[in-house]
Amino acid sequence: MTLFTIRIEKIGLKDAGQCIEPYITVSVKDLNSIDLMPVQDTPVASRKEDTYVHFNVDIELQKHVEKLTKGTAVFFELKHYKPKKRFTSTKCFAFMEMDEIKPGPIVIELYKKPTDFKRKKLQLLTKKPLYLHLHQTLHED
């Protein structure tokens, strides 16, 4: 059986420096938006530089890859604090489908909120080439 670790390296945003306490919520959902494992939050980003928010955090998925059903996707929601409104807001999201799970680096596109777990009405966040940069590791259990 195969376990899967995702290193969240960085996310590209045109206003990266303005994000307050950014972090990423990682969830694994089936086609009906049902969570297949506990949702995980990364620590707050380690640094912000130019158009990137850097995380360099490993997230380990708690289920074997073989046990994930067809149509499952891993979602990454970038959240940040809005002091004027005094709450944490989702800035954008990205997702990875099962056929994208393979060892090595991957970049995935960013979409506008609200997060569409059913993946029906996706709108790219921007026309600029801004992505979520990940590195995947698969290990035999």
mmCIF file of C-alpha atoms in Angstrom:
data_model
loop_
_atom_site.group_PDB
_atom_site.id
_atom_site.type_symbol
_atom_site.label_atom_id
_atom_site.label_comp_id
_atom_site.label_asym_id
_atom_site.label_seq_id
_atom_site.Cartn_x
_atom_site.Cartn_y
_atom_site.Cartn_z
ATOM 1 C CA MET A 1 0.000 0.000 0.000
ATOM 2 C CA THR A 2 1.193 3.512 -0.788
ATOM 3 C CA LEU A 3 1.290 6.537 1.502
ATOM 4 C CA PHE A 4 1.506 10.010 0.085
ATOM 5 C CA THR A 5 3.268 13.141 1.371
ATOM 6 C CA ILE A 6 2.834 16.540 -0.230
ATOM 7 C CA ARG A 7 5.383 19.280 0.395
ATOM 8 C CA ILE A 8 3.680 22.632 -0.026
ATOM 9 C CA GLU A 9 6.555 24.771 -1.273
ATOM 10 C CA LYS A 10 5.064 28.124 -2.266
ATOM 11 C CA ILE A 11 2.092 29.848 -3.842
ATOM 12 C CA GLY A 12 2.284 32.669 -6.359
ATOM 13 C CA LEU A 13 0.035 35.718 -5.813
ATOM 14 C CA LYS A 14 0.186 39.185 -7.310
ATOM 15 C CA ASP A 15 -0.361 40.705 -3.831
ATOM 16 C CA ALA A 16 1.573 38.111 -1.801
ATOM 17 C CA GLY A 17 3.117 40.726 0.498
ATOM 18 C CA GLN A 18 -0.310 41.939 1.633
ATOM 19 C CA CYS A 19 -1.520 38.559 2.928
ATOM 20 C CA ILE A 20 -1.723 38.574 6.734
ATOM 21 C CA GLU A 21 -0.969 35.272 8.496
ATOM 22 C CA PRO A 22 -1.530 33.149 5.356
ATOM 23 C CA TYR A 23 -1.931 29.397 5.729
ATOM 24 C CA ILE A 24 -3.300 26.547 3.631
ATOM 25 C CA THR A 25 -6.120 24.181 4.525
ATOM 26 C CA VAL A 26 -5.674 20.762 2.899
ATOM 27 C CA SER A 27 -8.683 18.487 2.462
ATOM 28 C CA VAL A 28 -9.354 15.292 0.534
ATOM 29 C CA LYS A 29 -12.878 15.014 -0.833
ATOM 30 C CA ASP A 30 -14.857 12.702 -3.070
ATOM 31 C CA LEU A 31 -17.142 13.859 -5.901
ATOM 32 C CA ASN A 32 -19.942 14.569 -3.391
ATOM 33 C CA SER A 33 -17.674 16.942 -1.383
ATOM 34 C CA ILE A 34 -17.440 14.434 1.478
ATOM 35 C CA ASP A 35 -14.199 14.525 3.491
ATOM 36 C CA LEU A 36 -12.317 11.230 3.178
ATOM 37 C CA MET A 37 -9.844 12.076 5.942
ATOM 38 C CA PRO A 38 -9.388 14.790 8.583
ATOM 39 C CA VAL A 39 -8.785 18.298 7.233
ATOM 40 C CA GLN A 40 -5.287 19.664 7.955
ATOM 41 C CA ASP A 41 -4.011 23.233 8.234
ATOM 42 C CA THR A 42 -0.419 24.241 7.580
ATOM 43 C CA PRO A 43 1.380 26.546 9.996
ATOM 44 C CA VAL A 44 1.383 30.218 8.938
ATOM 45 C CA ALA A 45 3.695 30.841 5.943
ATOM 46 C CA SER A 46 7.418 30.953 6.722
ATOM 47 C CA ARG A 47 8.070 34.045 4.546
ATOM 48 C CA LYS A 48 6.709 36.265 1.787
ATOM 49 C CA GLU A 49 8.932 37.306 -1.087
ATOM 50 C CA ASP A 50 7.972 39.185 -4.273
ATOM 51 C CA THR A 51 4.937 37.376 -5.670
ATOM 52 C CA TYR A 52 5.367 34.246 -3.529
ATOM 53 C CA VAL A 53 4.198 33.108 -0.132
ATOM 54 C CA HIS A 54 6.589 30.376 1.036
ATOM 55 C CA PHE A 55 5.488 27.435 3.208
ATOM 56 C CA ASN A 56 7.907 24.485 2.790
ATOM 57 C CA VAL A 57 5.637 22.262 4.875
ATOM 58 C CA ASP A 58 4.953 18.532 4.507
ATOM 59 C CA ILE A 59 1.368 17.290 4.715
ATOM 60 C CA GLU A 60 0.949 13.536 5.071
ATOM 61 C CA LEU A 61 -2.323 12.088 3.803
ATOM 62 C CA GLN A 62 -3.737 9.615 6.316
ATOM 63 C CA LYS A 63 -5.148 7.131 3.799
ATOM 64 C CA HIS A 64 -3.415 4.825 1.357
ATOM 65 C CA VAL A 65 -3.583 6.087 -2.226
ATOM 66 C CA GLU A 66 -5.139 2.752 -3.286
ATOM 67 C CA LYS A 67 -8.112 3.341 -0.936
ATOM 68 C CA LEU A 68 -9.099 6.664 -2.509
ATOM 69 C CA THR A 69 -12.071 6.341 -4.841
ATOM 70 C CA LYS A 70 -12.186 7.516 -8.435
ATOM 71 C CA GLY A 71 -13.076 11.203 -8.587
ATOM 72 C CA THR A 72 -11.320 12.011 -5.307
ATOM 73 C CA ALA A 73 -9.304 15.240 -5.230
ATOM 74 C CA VAL A 74 -6.911 16.912 -2.805
ATOM 75 C CA PHE A 75 -7.880 20.553 -2.187
ATOM 76 C CA PHE A 76 -5.620 23.387 -1.074
ATOM 77 C CA GLU A 77 -7.345 26.541 0.198
ATOM 78 C CA LEU A 78 -5.202 29.602 0.846
ATOM 79 C CA LYS A 79 -6.601 31.501 3.821
ATOM 80 C CA HIS A 80 -5.551 34.839 5.268
ATOM 81 C CA TYR A 81 -6.641 37.176 8.044
ATOM 82 C CA LYS A 82 -8.623 40.340 7.253
ATOM 83 C CA PRO A 83 -8.140 42.779 10.149
ATOM 84 C CA LYS A 84 -10.869 45.211 9.034
ATOM 85 C CA LYS A 85 -13.465 42.451 9.024
ATOM 86 C CA ARG A 86 -11.797 40.533 11.889
ATOM 87 C CA PHE A 87 -12.036 37.122 10.272
ATOM 88 C CA THR A 88 -10.051 34.673 8.199
ATOM 89 C CA SER A 89 -11.029 34.597 4.551
ATOM 90 C CA THR A 90 -10.293 32.159 1.725
ATOM 91 C CA LYS A 91 -8.213 33.926 -0.920
ATOM 92 C CA CYS A 92 -8.171 31.189 -3.569
ATOM 93 C CA PHE A 93 -7.968 27.426 -3.948
ATOM 94 C CA ALA A 94 -6.285 24.734 -6.011
ATOM 95 C CA PHE A 95 -6.834 21.014 -6.345
ATOM 96 C CA MET A 96 -5.123 17.895 -7.548
ATOM 97 C CA GLU A 97 -6.942 14.891 -8.963
ATOM 98 C CA MET A 98 -5.910 11.268 -8.477
ATOM 99 C CA ASP A 99 -4.234 10.970 -11.896
ATOM 100 C CA GLU A 100 -1.865 13.805 -10.890
ATOM 101 C CA ILE A 101 -0.453 11.832 -7.949
ATOM 102 C CA LYS A 102 3.077 10.866 -8.931
ATOM 103 C CA PRO A 103 6.461 11.455 -7.313
ATOM 104 C CA GLY A 104 8.220 14.744 -7.960
ATOM 105 C CA PRO A 105 7.358 18.415 -8.425
ATOM 106 C CA ILE A 106 4.012 19.656 -9.731
ATOM 107 C CA VAL A 107 2.498 23.112 -10.226
ATOM 108 C CA ILE A 108 -1.270 23.509 -10.128
ATOM 109 C CA GLU A 109 -3.517 26.393 -11.128
ATOM 110 C CA LEU A 110 -5.262 28.703 -8.693
ATOM 111 C CA TYR A 111 -9.009 29.277 -8.809
ATOM 112 C CA LYS A 112 -11.283 32.025 -7.502
ATOM 113 C CA LYS A 113 -13.257 31.515 -4.316
ATOM 114 C CA PRO A 114 -15.674 30.199 -3.211
ATOM 115 C CA THR A 115 -14.053 26.768 -3.119
ATOM 116 C CA ASP A 116 -15.924 24.498 -5.521
ATOM 117 C CA PHE A 117 -15.438 21.010 -4.095
ATOM 118 C CA LYS A 118 -17.645 19.531 -6.825
ATOM 119 C CA ARG A 119 -15.345 21.147 -9.469
ATOM 120 C CA LYS A 120 -18.272 22.272 -11.639
ATOM 121 C CA LYS A 121 -17.846 26.058 -12.022
ATOM 122 C CA LEU A 122 -14.132 26.747 -11.920
ATOM 123 C CA GLN A 123 -12.792 30.232 -12.598
ATOM 124 C CA LEU A 124 -9.064 30.858 -12.755
ATOM 125 C CA LEU A 125 -7.910 33.388 -10.157
ATOM 126 C CA THR A 126 -5.970 35.458 -12.682
ATOM 127 C CA LYS A 127 -4.685 35.464 -16.236
ATOM 128 C CA LYS A 128 -1.149 35.747 -14.844
ATOM 129 C CA PRO A 129 0.817 32.502 -14.553
ATOM 130 C CA LEU A 130 0.504 32.110 -10.771
ATOM 131 C CA TYR A 131 0.498 28.614 -9.303
ATOM 132 C CA LEU A 132 0.714 26.485 -6.206
ATOM 133 C CA HIS A 133 4.094 24.712 -6.188
ATOM 134 C CA LEU A 134 4.115 21.246 -4.622
ATOM 135 C CA HIS A 135 6.472 18.300 -4.356
ATOM 136 C CA GLN A 136 5.018 14.814 -4.001
ATOM 137 C CA THR A 137 6.559 11.810 -2.305
ATOM 138 C CA LEU A 138 5.043 8.320 -2.416
ATOM 139 C CA HIS A 139 6.201 5.686 0.081
ATOM 140 C CA GLU A 140 5.355 2.036 0.399
ATOM 141 C CA ASP A 141 3.758 1.267 3.751
#
